[in-house]
Structures are given as C-alpha cells and as structure tokens.
Coordinates of C-alpha atoms in Angstrom, one line a residue:
Chain A
X10 CA 43.8 -128.3 157.6
X11 CA 44.4 -132.3 158.4
X12 CA 47.0 -132.2 161.2
X13 CA 47.2 -135.9 161.3
X14 CA 48.6 -136.2 157.8
X15 CA 51.3 -133.8 158.4
X16 CA 54.6 -135.2 159.4
X17 CA 57.9 -132.8 159.8
X18 CA 60.1 -135.9 159.3
X19 CA 59.3 -136.1 155.7
X20 CA 62.5 -136.4 153.6
X21 CA 62.5 -138.5 150.8
X22 CA 65.4 -141.3 150.3
X23 CA 68.6 -139.7 149.2
X24 CA 68.6 -141.3 145.9
X25 CA 65.1 -139.8 144.7
X26 CA 66.8 -136.2 144.1
X27 CA 70.2 -137.8 143.4
X28 CA 69.2 -139.9 140.5
X29 CA 67.6 -136.7 138.4
X30 CA 70.9 -134.7 139.5
X31 CA 73.4 -137.4 138.5
X32 CA 71.6 -138.0 135.2
X33 CA 71.0 -134.5 134.4
X34 CA 74.9 -134.1 134.7
X35 CA 75.3 -137.1 132.1
X36 CA 73.2 -134.8 129.8
X37 CA 75.4 -131.9 130.3
X38 CA 78.4 -133.8 129.2
X39 CA 76.7 -135.0 126.2
X40 CA 75.9 -131.6 125.4
X41 CA 79.4 -130.6 125.5
X42 CA 80.5 -133.5 123.7
X43 CA 78.1 -132.9 120.7
X44 CA 79.4 -129.2 120.8
X45 CA 83.0 -130.6 120.4
X46 CA 81.9 -133.1 117.6
X47 CA 80.2 -130.4 115.5
X48 CA 82.9 -127.7 115.9
X49 CA 82.3 -124.6 113.5
X50 CA 79.5 -125.9 111.9
X51 CA 77.2 -125.5 115.1
X52 CA 76.6 -122.0 114.2
X53 CA 75.4 -122.6 110.7
X54 CA 71.7 -122.3 111.5
X55 CA 69.4 -122.5 114.6
X56 CA 67.3 -125.3 112.9
X57 CA 70.3 -127.6 112.4
X58 CA 69.8 -131.1 113.8
X59 CA 72.8 -130.7 116.3
X60 CA 71.5 -127.2 117.4
X61 CA 68.0 -128.5 118.4
X62 CA 69.8 -131.7 119.8
X63 CA 72.1 -129.7 122.0
X64 CA 69.4 -127.2 123.1
X65 CA 67.2 -130.1 124.4
X66 CA 70.2 -132.0 126.0
X67 CA 70.6 -128.7 128.2
X68 CA 66.8 -127.7 128.7
X69 CA 65.2 -131.0 129.4
X70 CA 67.9 -133.3 129.9
X71 CA 69.9 -131.0 132.4
X72 CA 67.4 -128.4 133.5
X73 CA 64.1 -130.0 133.8
X74 CA 65.8 -133.1 135.3
X75 CA 67.4 -131.1 137.9
X76 CA 64.1 -129.3 138.6
X77 CA 62.3 -132.6 139.0
X78 CA 65.0 -133.8 141.5
X79 CA 64.8 -130.7 143.4
X80 CA 60.9 -130.5 143.7
X81 CA 61.2 -133.9 145.3
X82 CA 63.4 -132.6 147.7
X83 CA 61.8 -129.2 148.6
X84 CA 58.1 -129.7 148.5
X85 CA 58.1 -131.9 151.9
X86 CA 60.1 -129.3 153.8
X87 CA 57.4 -126.6 152.5
X88 CA 54.5 -128.6 153.0
X89 CA 55.2 -131.6 155.6
X90 CA 54.1 -134.1 152.8
X91 CA 56.1 -135.8 150.4
X92 CA 55.0 -135.9 146.5
X93 CA 53.0 -138.8 146.1
X94 CA 54.9 -141.7 144.5
X95 CA 58.5 -140.2 145.7
X96 CA 59.8 -143.8 146.4
X97 CA 58.0 -146.0 143.8
X98 CA 56.7 -143.6 140.9
X99 CA 60.1 -141.4 140.8
X100 CA 62.3 -143.9 139.8
X101 CA 60.1 -144.5 136.6
X102 CA 59.5 -141.0 135.9
X103 CA 63.2 -140.8 135.7
X104 CA 64.1 -143.7 133.5
X105 CA 61.3 -142.6 131.1
X106 CA 62.8 -139.1 131.3
X107 CA 66.4 -140.5 130.3
X108 CA 64.7 -142.9 127.6
X109 CA 62.7 -139.9 126.2
X110 CA 65.6 -137.3 126.1
X111 CA 67.8 -139.8 124.6
X112 CA 65.1 -140.6 122.0
X113 CA 64.6 -137.0 121.3
X114 CA 68.0 -135.9 120.9
X115 CA 68.6 -139.1 118.6
X116 CA 65.5 -138.1 116.8
X117 CA 67.3 -134.7 115.9
X118 CA 70.7 -136.3 115.4
X119 CA 69.3 -138.7 112.9
X120 CA 66.1 -137.3 111.6
X121 CA 64.2 -140.5 112.5
X122 CA 60.6 -140.2 113.1
X123 CA 60.3 -143.6 115.0
X124 CA 62.9 -142.0 117.5
X125 CA 60.6 -139.2 117.6
X126 CA 57.7 -141.2 118.2
X127 CA 59.5 -143.1 121.2
X128 CA 60.3 -139.6 122.5
X129 CA 56.7 -138.5 122.4
X130 CA 55.5 -141.7 124.2
X131 CA 58.3 -141.5 127.0
X132 CA 58.3 -137.7 127.6
X133 CA 54.7 -137.6 127.2
X134 CA 54.2 -140.3 130.1
X135 CA 57.1 -139.1 132.1
X136 CA 55.5 -135.5 132.2
X137 CA 51.9 -136.6 132.4
X138 CA 52.9 -139.1 135.5
X139 CA 55.0 -135.9 137.1
X140 CA 52.1 -133.5 136.8
X141 CA 49.6 -136.1 138.4
X142 CA 51.9 -136.5 141.2
X143 CA 51.8 -132.7 141.9
X144 CA 48.1 -132.3 141.5
X145 CA 47.1 -133.1 145.0
X146 CA 49.6 -130.4 146.4
X147 CA 48.4 -128.0 143.7
X148 CA 44.8 -128.3 144.7
X149 CA 45.4 -128.5 148.5
X150 CA 45.0 -125.6 150.9
X151 CA 47.6 -126.7 153.0
X152 CA 50.4 -124.5 154.4
X153 CA 51.8 -121.1 152.9
X154 CA 49.7 -120.1 150.2
X155 CA 52.2 -117.9 148.6
X156 CA 54.2 -121.3 147.8
X157 CA 51.2 -122.8 146.5
X158 CA 50.4 -119.9 144.2
X159 CA 53.8 -119.9 143.0
X160 CA 53.8 -123.5 142.2
X161 CA 50.5 -123.4 140.5
X162 CA 52.0 -120.4 138.2
X163 CA 55.0 -122.7 137.5
X164 CA 53.1 -125.4 136.7
X165 CA 50.8 -123.7 134.2
X166 CA 53.8 -122.2 132.6
X167 CA 55.9 -125.6 132.5
X168 CA 52.5 -127.4 131.1
X169 CA 52.2 -124.8 128.2
X170 CA 55.7 -125.1 127.4
X171 CA 55.8 -129.0 127.6
X172 CA 52.4 -128.8 125.9
X173 CA 53.9 -126.9 122.7
X174 CA 57.1 -129.1 122.9
X175 CA 54.7 -132.2 122.8
X176 CA 52.8 -130.9 119.9
X177 CA 56.1 -129.7 118.0
X178 CA 57.4 -133.4 118.5
X179 CA 54.1 -134.7 117.1
X180 CA 54.9 -133.0 113.9
X181 CA 58.3 -134.7 113.8
X182 CA 57.0 -138.0 114.9
X183 CA 54.1 -138.2 112.0
X184 CA 55.5 -135.8 109.4
X185 CA 52.5 -136.8 107.4
X186 CA 50.5 -134.6 109.4
X187 CA 52.3 -131.4 108.0
X188 CA 52.0 -129.5 111.2
X189 CA 53.3 -126.0 111.2
X190 CA 55.8 -126.9 113.9
X191 CA 58.2 -124.3 113.2
X192 CA 55.9 -121.9 113.5
X193 CA 55.2 -122.8 117.1
X194 CA 58.8 -123.1 118.0
X195 CA 59.0 -119.5 118.7
X196 CA 56.3 -119.7 121.2
X197 CA 58.0 -122.8 122.7
X198 CA 60.9 -121.1 123.4
X199 CA 59.3 -117.8 124.5
X200 CA 57.4 -119.6 127.2
X201 CA 60.2 -121.9 128.2
X202 CA 62.7 -119.1 128.5
X203 CA 60.8 -115.9 129.6
X204 CA 58.2 -118.2 131.4
X205 CA 59.3 -121.4 133.0
X206 CA 62.9 -120.3 133.5
X207 CA 62.4 -116.8 134.9
X208 CA 59.8 -117.9 137.0
X209 CA 61.1 -120.9 138.5
X210 CA 64.1 -118.6 139.2
X211 CA 61.8 -116.1 140.9
X212 CA 60.0 -118.7 143.1
X213 CA 63.3 -120.4 144.1
X214 CA 64.9 -117.0 144.8
X215 CA 61.9 -115.8 147.1
X216 CA 61.8 -119.2 149.1
X217 CA 65.6 -120.1 149.3
X218 CA 67.8 -116.6 149.3
X219 CA 66.0 -115.7 152.4
X220 CA 67.2 -118.9 154.1
X221 CA 70.9 -119.0 152.9
X222 CA 71.9 -115.4 152.8
X223 CA 69.5 -113.9 155.6
X224 CA 67.7 -111.6 153.2
X225 CA 64.4 -109.9 154.3
X226 CA 61.5 -112.1 152.8
X227 CA 60.3 -110.9 149.2
X228 CA 57.5 -109.3 148.9
X229 CA 54.4 -111.4 148.2
X230 CA 52.6 -108.5 146.2
X231 CA 56.0 -108.2 143.8
X232 CA 55.8 -111.9 143.3
X233 CA 52.1 -112.3 142.6
X234 CA 51.7 -109.3 140.4
X235 CA 55.0 -109.8 138.3
X236 CA 54.5 -113.3 137.8
X237 CA 50.7 -112.5 136.8
X238 CA 51.9 -109.8 134.5
X239 CA 54.6 -112.1 132.7
X240 CA 52.1 -114.8 131.9
X241 CA 49.7 -112.5 130.8
X242 CA 52.0 -110.8 128.4
X243 CA 52.9 -114.1 127.2
X244 CA 49.4 -115.2 126.7
X245 CA 48.6 -112.0 124.7
X246 CA 51.9 -112.4 122.6
X247 CA 50.9 -115.9 121.9
X248 CA 47.2 -114.9 120.7
X249 CA 48.8 -112.1 118.5
X250 CA 51.3 -114.5 117.0
X251 CA 48.9 -117.3 116.6
X252 CA 45.7 -115.5 115.4
X253 CA 46.7 -112.2 113.9
X254 CA 50.3 -112.3 112.3
X255 CA 49.5 -116.0 111.3
X256 CA 46.5 -114.9 109.5
X257 CA 48.0 -111.9 107.9
X258 CA 50.7 -114.5 106.8
X259 CA 53.8 -112.5 108.1
X260 CA 55.2 -111.9 111.6
X261 CA 56.1 -108.3 110.4
X262 CA 52.3 -107.2 109.3
X263 CA 52.0 -105.3 112.6
X264 CA 55.3 -105.0 114.0
X265 CA 54.7 -102.1 116.2
X266 CA 52.1 -104.4 118.3
X267 CA 54.6 -107.2 118.5
X268 CA 57.2 -104.8 119.6
X269 CA 54.9 -103.0 122.1
X270 CA 54.3 -106.4 123.7
X271 CA 57.9 -107.7 123.7
X272 CA 59.1 -104.3 125.1
X273 CA 56.6 -104.8 127.9
X274 CA 58.0 -108.2 128.6
X275 CA 61.5 -107.0 128.8
X276 CA 60.4 -104.2 131.1
X277 CA 58.9 -107.0 133.5
X278 CA 62.2 -108.9 133.5
X279 CA 64.0 -105.8 133.9
X280 CA 62.2 -105.6 137.2
X281 CA 62.6 -108.9 137.9
X282 CA 66.4 -108.5 137.7
X283 CA 66.9 -105.2 139.5
X284 CA 64.6 -106.5 142.3
X285 CA 66.6 -109.7 142.6
X286 CA 70.2 -107.9 142.4
X287 CA 68.7 -105.4 145.1
X288 CA 67.7 -108.2 147.6
X289 CA 71.1 -109.8 146.9
X290 CA 72.9 -106.7 147.7
X291 CA 70.7 -106.3 150.8
X292 CA 71.9 -109.6 152.4
X293 CA 72.7 -109.7 155.8
X294 CA 75.1 -112.7 155.6
X295 CA 78.0 -111.0 153.9
X296 CA 80.4 -113.9 154.1
X297 CA 82.2 -114.8 151.0
X298 CA 80.0 -117.4 149.0
X299 CA 80.8 -118.8 145.4
X300 CA 77.0 -119.2 145.1
X301 CA 76.3 -115.6 145.2
X302 CA 78.4 -115.0 142.5
X303 CA 76.7 -117.7 140.4
X304 CA 73.4 -115.8 141.5
X305 CA 74.8 -112.6 140.2
X306 CA 76.0 -114.1 136.9
X307 CA 72.9 -115.5 136.2
X308 CA 71.1 -112.1 136.6
X309 CA 74.0 -110.4 134.8
X310 CA 73.2 -112.7 132.1
X311 CA 69.6 -111.8 131.8
X312 CA 70.3 -108.2 132.0
X313 CA 73.0 -108.6 129.0
X314 CA 70.2 -110.6 126.9
X315 CA 67.6 -107.8 127.5
X316 CA 70.2 -105.0 126.7
X317 CA 71.3 -106.9 123.4
X318 CA 67.5 -107.4 122.2
X319 CA 67.0 -103.6 122.8
X320 CA 69.9 -102.7 120.7
X321 CA 68.9 -105.0 118.2
X322 CA 65.6 -103.6 117.8
X323 CA 67.2 -100.4 116.2
X324 CA 70.4 -101.8 115.1
X325 CA 70.6 -105.2 113.2
X326 CA 72.8 -107.6 115.2
X327 CA 74.4 -110.6 113.8
X328 CA 73.6 -113.9 115.4
X329 CA 71.2 -112.5 117.9
X330 CA 69.5 -115.6 118.6
X331 CA 72.4 -117.6 119.3
X332 CA 73.5 -114.8 121.8
X333 CA 70.1 -114.7 123.4
X334 CA 70.1 -118.3 123.7
X335 CA 73.5 -118.7 125.2
X336 CA 72.9 -115.9 127.8
X337 CA 69.3 -117.1 128.8
X338 CA 70.0 -121.0 128.9
X339 CA 73.7 -121.3 129.9
X340 CA 73.9 -117.7 131.7
X341 CA 70.4 -117.3 133.3
X342 CA 69.2 -120.8 133.9
X343 CA 72.7 -123.1 134.3
X344 CA 74.3 -120.6 136.3
X345 CA 72.1 -120.7 139.0
X346 CA 71.4 -124.3 139.0
X347 CA 75.2 -124.9 139.0
X348 CA 75.7 -122.9 142.1
X349 CA 72.6 -124.4 143.8
X350 CA 73.6 -127.9 143.1
X351 CA 76.7 -127.2 145.0
X352 CA 74.7 -126.0 148.1
X353 CA 72.0 -128.3 147.8
X354 CA 74.0 -131.6 147.6
X355 CA 76.4 -130.7 150.4
X356 CA 73.3 -130.0 152.6
X357 CA 71.4 -133.1 151.6
X358 CA 74.4 -135.4 152.5
X359 CA 75.1 -133.7 155.6
X360 CA 71.3 -134.1 156.4
X361 CA 71.1 -137.8 155.9
X362 CA 74.2 -138.4 157.8
X363 CA 73.3 -136.4 160.6
X364 CA 70.0 -138.0 161.1
X365 CA 71.7 -141.2 160.9
X366 CA 73.9 -140.2 163.5
X367 CA 71.6 -139.2 166.0
X368 CA 71.0 -142.4 167.6
X369 CA 74.6 -143.0 167.8
X370 CA 76.5 -140.4 169.6
X371 CA 79.8 -141.7 169.0
X372 CA 79.4 -141.4 165.3
X373 CA 78.6 -137.4 165.8
X374 CA 82.2 -136.7 164.7
X375 CA 82.2 -139.0 161.6
X376 CA 79.6 -136.6 159.9
X377 CA 81.3 -134.5 157.5
X378 CA 80.2 -130.7 157.5
X379 CA 79.0 -129.3 154.2
X380 CA 82.4 -127.7 153.4
X381 CA 84.1 -130.9 153.7
X382 CA 81.4 -132.4 151.3
X383 CA 82.1 -129.9 148.8
X384 CA 85.1 -127.9 149.3
X385 CA 85.0 -123.9 148.8
X386 CA 88.0 -124.5 146.7
X387 CA 86.1 -126.8 144.4
X388 CA 83.0 -124.6 144.3
X389 CA 85.4 -121.6 143.2
X390 CA 86.8 -123.7 140.6
X391 CA 83.4 -124.5 139.1
X392 CA 82.5 -120.6 139.2
X393 CA 85.5 -120.0 137.1
X394 CA 85.1 -123.0 134.8
X395 CA 81.2 -122.1 134.1
X396 CA 82.3 -118.1 133.7
X397 CA 85.0 -119.3 131.2
X398 CA 83.1 -121.5 129.1
X399 CA 79.8 -119.2 129.1
X400 CA 82.1 -116.3 127.7
X401 CA 83.7 -118.7 125.3
X402 CA 80.4 -119.7 123.9
X403 CA 79.5 -116.1 123.6
X404 CA 82.6 -115.2 121.7
X405 CA 82.5 -118.3 119.4
X406 CA 79.4 -117.4 117.9
X407 CA 81.4 -114.4 116.2
X408 CA 84.6 -116.4 116.0
X409 CA 83.7 -120.0 115.1
X410 CA 87.3 -121.2 115.3
X411 CA 87.3 -120.8 119.1
X412 CA 84.0 -123.1 119.3
X413 CA 86.3 -126.2 120.0
X414 CA 87.9 -124.2 122.9
X415 CA 84.5 -123.2 124.1
X416 CA 83.2 -126.9 124.0
X417 CA 86.4 -128.0 125.9
X418 CA 85.6 -125.8 128.8
X419 CA 82.0 -126.7 128.5
X420 CA 83.1 -130.3 129.1
X421 CA 85.3 -129.3 131.9
X422 CA 82.5 -127.3 133.6
X423 CA 80.0 -130.3 133.5
X424 CA 83.0 -132.9 134.3
X425 CA 84.1 -130.9 137.2
X426 CA 80.4 -130.6 138.6
X427 CA 80.0 -134.5 137.9
X428 CA 82.9 -135.0 139.9
X429 CA 82.3 -132.7 142.9
X430 CA 78.9 -134.5 143.2
X431 CA 79.9 -137.8 142.6
X432 CA 82.7 -137.6 145.1
X433 CA 80.3 -136.0 147.7
X434 CA 78.2 -139.1 147.0
X435 CA 80.9 -141.4 147.6
X436 CA 82.0 -139.6 150.7
X437 CA 78.2 -140.2 151.8
X438 CA 78.4 -143.7 151.1
X439 CA 81.7 -144.1 153.0
X440 CA 80.7 -142.1 155.9
X441 CA 77.3 -143.8 156.2
X442 CA 79.1 -147.2 156.5
X443 CA 81.4 -145.9 159.3
X444 CA 78.4 -144.3 161.0
X445 CA 76.3 -147.5 160.8
X446 CA 78.9 -149.6 162.4
X447 CA 78.7 -147.5 165.6
X448 CA 76.5 -149.0 168.5
X449 CA 72.9 -147.3 168.5
X450 CA 71.1 -146.2 171.7
X451 CA 67.7 -146.5 172.1
X452 CA 65.5 -143.4 172.0
X453 CA 62.1 -142.6 173.4
X454 CA 61.2 -140.3 170.4
Chain B
X28 CA 53.4 -107.1 170.7
X29 CA 53.0 -109.7 167.6
X30 CA 49.3 -110.7 167.0
X31 CA 50.2 -114.4 166.1
X32 CA 52.7 -116.9 167.5
X33 CA 53.8 -117.4 163.9
X34 CA 54.8 -113.6 163.6
X35 CA 56.2 -113.7 167.1
X36 CA 58.1 -116.6 166.6
X37 CA 59.3 -115.9 163.0
X38 CA 60.4 -112.4 164.2
X39 CA 62.9 -114.2 166.8
X40 CA 64.2 -116.7 164.0
X41 CA 65.5 -113.5 161.9
X42 CA 66.9 -111.9 165.2
X43 CA 68.9 -115.3 165.8
X44 CA 69.9 -115.3 162.0
X45 CA 71.1 -111.7 162.2
X46 CA 73.1 -112.5 165.2
X47 CA 74.6 -115.5 163.6
X48 CA 75.6 -113.6 160.4
X49 CA 77.4 -111.0 162.7
X50 CA 79.5 -113.7 164.3
X51 CA 80.3 -115.7 161.1
X52 CA 81.3 -112.6 159.3
X53 CA 83.8 -111.4 162.2
X54 CA 85.2 -114.9 162.5
X55 CA 85.5 -115.1 158.7
X56 CA 87.6 -112.0 158.8
X57 CA 90.0 -113.6 161.6
X58 CA 88.5 -111.5 164.3
X59 CA 88.1 -114.2 167.0
X60 CA 87.7 -112.0 170.0
X61 CA 84.5 -110.0 168.4
X62 CA 83.4 -113.3 166.5
X63 CA 83.5 -115.4 169.2
X64 CA 81.8 -112.8 171.6
X65 CA 79.0 -112.5 168.8
X66 CA 78.9 -116.2 168.7
X67 CA 78.0 -116.6 172.5
X68 CA 75.2 -114.0 171.8
X69 CA 73.8 -116.2 169.0
X70 CA 73.8 -119.0 171.0
X71 CA 72.3 -117.8 174.0
X72 CA 69.4 -116.3 171.9
X73 CA 69.1 -119.7 169.9
X74 CA 69.0 -121.7 173.4
X75 CA 66.3 -119.1 174.8
X76 CA 64.3 -120.0 171.5
X77 CA 64.4 -123.7 172.0
X78 CA 63.5 -123.4 175.6
X79 CA 60.7 -121.1 174.7
X80 CA 59.3 -123.9 172.5
X81 CA 59.9 -126.9 174.7
X82 CA 58.6 -125.6 177.9
X83 CA 55.9 -123.4 176.9
X84 CA 54.7 -123.7 173.2
X85 CA 54.9 -127.3 172.6
X86 CA 53.3 -128.3 175.9
X87 CA 50.5 -125.9 175.0
X88 CA 50.2 -127.3 171.6
X89 CA 50.3 -130.9 172.6
X90 CA 47.5 -130.5 175.2
X91 CA 45.2 -128.6 173.0
X92 CA 45.7 -131.2 170.1
X93 CA 46.6 -134.4 171.9
X94 CA 49.4 -134.8 169.2
X95 CA 52.4 -135.6 171.3
X96 CA 54.3 -138.0 169.1
X97 CA 54.2 -136.0 165.8
X98 CA 55.5 -132.8 164.7
X99 CA 56.7 -131.3 168.1
X100 CA 58.7 -134.5 168.8
X101 CA 60.4 -134.0 165.3
X102 CA 61.2 -130.4 166.2
X103 CA 62.7 -131.5 169.7
X104 CA 64.7 -133.8 167.8
X105 CA 66.2 -131.1 165.6
X106 CA 66.8 -128.9 168.7
X107 CA 69.2 -131.6 169.7
X108 CA 70.7 -131.9 166.4
X109 CA 71.6 -128.1 166.4
X110 CA 72.6 -128.1 170.2
X111 CA 75.1 -130.6 169.0
X112 CA 76.3 -128.5 166.3
X113 CA 76.6 -125.6 168.4
X114 CA 78.5 -127.6 170.8
X115 CA 81.1 -128.6 168.2
X116 CA 81.2 -125.1 166.9
X117 CA 82.1 -124.0 170.4
X118 CA 84.9 -126.5 170.4
X119 CA 86.4 -125.6 167.3
X120 CA 85.9 -121.8 168.1
X121 CA 87.9 -122.3 171.3
X122 CA 90.6 -124.1 169.2
X123 CA 90.3 -121.1 166.6
X124 CA 90.1 -123.6 163.7
X125 CA 88.5 -121.2 160.9
X126 CA 88.0 -123.8 158.4
X127 CA 86.1 -126.2 160.6
X128 CA 84.2 -123.1 162.0
X129 CA 82.9 -122.5 159.0
X130 CA 82.2 -125.4 157.6
X131 CA 80.4 -126.3 160.8
X132 CA 78.8 -123.0 161.1
X133 CA 77.5 -123.3 157.3
X134 CA 76.1 -126.7 158.0
X135 CA 74.2 -125.3 161.2
X136 CA 72.9 -122.4 159.2
X137 CA 71.1 -124.5 156.5
X138 CA 69.9 -126.9 159.2
X139 CA 68.5 -124.1 161.2
X140 CA 66.8 -122.7 158.2
X141 CA 65.3 -125.7 157.2
X142 CA 64.1 -126.2 160.4
X143 CA 62.6 -122.6 160.9
X144 CA 61.1 -123.3 157.5
X145 CA 59.1 -126.3 158.9
X146 CA 58.0 -124.3 162.0
X147 CA 56.9 -121.1 160.0
X148 CA 55.0 -122.8 157.1
X149 CA 53.7 -125.7 159.1
X150 CA 53.9 -125.9 162.8
X151 CA 53.4 -122.4 164.0
X152 CA 50.3 -121.8 161.8
X153 CA 49.0 -125.1 163.3
X154 CA 49.6 -123.6 166.9
X155 CA 47.6 -120.3 165.8
X156 CA 44.8 -122.2 164.4
X157 CA 44.5 -124.7 167.6
X158 CA 45.3 -122.4 170.5
X159 CA 42.7 -120.1 171.8
X160 CA 45.0 -118.3 174.4
X161 CA 47.8 -117.2 171.8
X162 CA 48.3 -113.7 173.2
X163 CA 48.6 -115.2 176.6
X164 CA 51.2 -117.8 175.4
X165 CA 53.2 -115.1 173.7
X166 CA 53.5 -113.0 176.7
X167 CA 54.5 -115.9 178.8
X168 CA 57.2 -116.9 176.1
X169 CA 58.4 -112.8 176.1
X170 CA 59.2 -113.0 180.0

C-alpha cells in the first residue's frame, strides 16, 4: 500500500457528479415527453422506434449517467483516491455521453444509419474512456478488497452489456453488414437488467445501506457467491442461446434447458430480494425515511417481475415483455436511483458548504442542513409521484387509453426530481456566496 | 479484546451508531426527555471515540510513519466538523426544535458515516499495517 498517495481529503468538485445527475434528469424528462407524444401507439410492438428510443433514454440517458456521476463521488471515499481524470476528463466523457444518447435516440426515431454511426463513435469513446479511468482502481490492491471485488464484477457485467449494445449499434450503423442484431437484443437486455442493474443495486446496498440506516454489514460470502452465481448463470444462458438454440434455428428447440437456467437465475434473484428486504427490516435506525420506501418499492418490483415470469411459464400472459420491462427499469432501477439522488444530493451540498465554512466560524450557521436542502415533504411528494406513475405505466399496458395519463405522471415525476435537485443546487450557490463573504481565519492544518 | 485496531475501532463506531439511532428515534416520537438523555449518551461516547484517536491512536501512527500532515490531520478536521454539529444539535435540543434537530442529526449521521468509512477502509488498515504494538494501543484506548 502506498501510503503517500492516499489522501482522505479527496472529494471531486461538486460539478463532477452534478453535471451527470442534472443531464440524467433531462433524459428522464425527454423519455416522458416521448411517451406523451407516442400515446397508445407506444405499446404496439417492442421493436418500434419509440420503444427502443424511450428504453435507451431511461437506461443510458438516466441510469448509466447517474451511475457515472455517483462513481466519481463514491470511489474516493472508499479508496482515498479520485478516479483519474475526475477534473478534466469527466466533462469530456459527460459531453460525449450526452451527444451519444441524443444521436442514438434520434437514430432510433428517424431510422437513420448516420446518426447510429455518430452514436457508436460517441458512446464507444465515452465508455472506453470511462473504463480506462477505472482500470487503475480495478487492478489495484488498495483498501477494502470486497469493494474492489464488487467493482470488478460490475465492470465485467457492464462491459458485456455495453459491448453487446455497441455490437447491436454497429448493426444499425452499418446495415450492409447484415448483423443478426435482433437475435442479440435479448442477451443485451438480460445482461443489462439481470446483470448490471441487479449487481449494482447489490453492491450499492451492501456499502451504503449500513451507513444510512444502521444495518449490520452484508455478509461478504453472500455477496461474492451470489454475484458469481448470477454471472455464471448469465454466461451459460448466453452460450446456450448463441451456440445451441441458434444452431438448431429456434429458441424453443430445447425449452427445458432454457427454462431450467432461467429458473435458476430467478431463484438467485429471489435470494437477493429476500436478503435485501431482511436487511432493511433489521435496520436499527427506524426513524421514518422516504428513501426506505423507495428501497422497498424497488425490491417489490423485482419480486413482482419474478412472480409474473413464473406465472407466464405456465399461463400465457399478454404483454409480458412490457410488464417486465416497466417493473425492472422503472420499478427496480429508477425507484432506487430516485430515492438515492434525494439523499446523495442533499449530502453533497451540505458536505461542500460545511467544508467551506470550516475556516469561517461566522459562516457555520449559514450552512443549510440536509433536510433544508431537500425537505422531507418534497421527498414524500417524489415518492407518491413515482409510485403513481409506475402503477399507471403498468395499467396502461393493458388499458392503452391511460397511456397519456401515465406519461403525464411520469413527466411530473422527472420534473419534480429535476426541481428538487435544481433548487438544491441554487441553494448551494446562494449559500456559498454568503459563506465566502464571511472573514476567513488562518488554520494551521 | 479485538485482534486488530480496525476491528476494535469499527465496533465502537457501531456502538455510537446505535446510541445515535435510539436518540433520534425518541426525539422523532416527541419524547424529548428520553431523547435528550440518549442524545447525551451518544455525544459522550462520540467524544470518547475522538479523544481515543486524537490522543492515542493518531500520535502513535504519526510517530510510526512520519506522516503528520496527511490523513490524521484530515480526520482531526472532520472531528471538529462533527463537534460543531453536535454543539448545534445540543442547542436546538434545548430549544426542543424537532425539525432543526432531525435535519441536523441527519446531516451529522451521514457526515459521521462518511468519516467512519474513510477510517475503516483506509486509515485503520494503515495503522494495523504500520504499528507493531497494536494490542498495547488497544488496551490503552480501552482504559
């Protein structure tokens, strides 16, 4: 361990995570607007342009963008070192991500291969640069090995998901290649949702929930074994899909094997749900906290998705793919991100302002506390909007006439989140100005 | 007795967390008498933790590694941040202002956890690695 490289004062500039968070919100709003524009037609086929565009606005535009911003903030706390390029490279990655998402979504909407080429270049470069920035950490032997292990696992899964995504994108960008991209779409979705989303929630829960809610540590053995099992199952499923079912020319050639693997995966996910719910129930900090509601909603969404999938094995269910997609993307992933953003952003602002006021004793009272940055009431409204919009989305799959209403509530959900975060940032700027106006004392630290 | 400084100090962090959670819970239910009593128990334990570090652990670490201006100074500065938050909470506790109390306690909680994480992930493993008299130090801190 190189002691002299370590600093416990490593927090990136506030704009590093914030620029990712704020643009993620913009993509959330765009997704809701797209649903509002598409109306009932949205549920016509999962391969429709608007379907693919909206899915990627949420998964890359919102989810991946927030994850990147959060990693820039979180890694230094865990590891004592900034992600290399936190100051200069992060803004470049951020702009490339925005351009890439916009090009990809417009490519889907206008079926334009040039836009797909632009998306391929921008997203490929952005993810490559981000992966390179993380490499030193992934090969280091610094600090807590469990976190490095979890990050390695996440990195691998994200690499496969993005790799498959970029491969599919190549098929769109260069149609003359005639790549069987639809065939690989299911694998891309499987790795993205059962791999990336589940594993990142597992990793974040194990590190963050013991802090926020005073929960006993997650068992390292559970985390290691379960994440490994999930990845192994996904690998076997992928090999089976690519080499066996593709060769026999049909997905249903050996349904028994496929179902056995899928059953195994769902059992693993079920263990994850119950372990997480058990941990939440065992928390010692029992004070009412909206983020706990978001957490539970996320876990119950995954549980509902698993139940639906099991029922669908025996009984044909209409619109199963849509229901699963809503439960996994909007329910499992976005619920937890929504709740965490409320907590992380209020803390970031408090942290930066408090640090600023340390050398200015008169300014101590000017630092807003976390609940003044984003009030409990505003977080409660957020939860209600999220719950309502998610439920309406599920209902509108069966009653398409309600799509407009679902889209309006989804828009309200993302606009409210944007408003909460934006006014928090304005409060930061305002308080910062006041704090800086106070006289500074010299400190011999 | 814990075998490493990390285990010993991390266990004390947990003890403080639990006292904190009890105090916060009682105040949120409007039971100020019990809440403030528990709050005092937490604040005393937190101060005990800081003192152990500032007077025993950090000087030993600084002496062994020659690092006087690095991580330990940062941790001392964060202790001051937390002390000032505890003072503010004491004031709003006396005034029985629940909103302010819970807003500040939430802020203290997260500050404390971030601080603990840095210590448990980075600083304590470093002390365990660089100090050969860990057991003796643990005993001194436990007195």
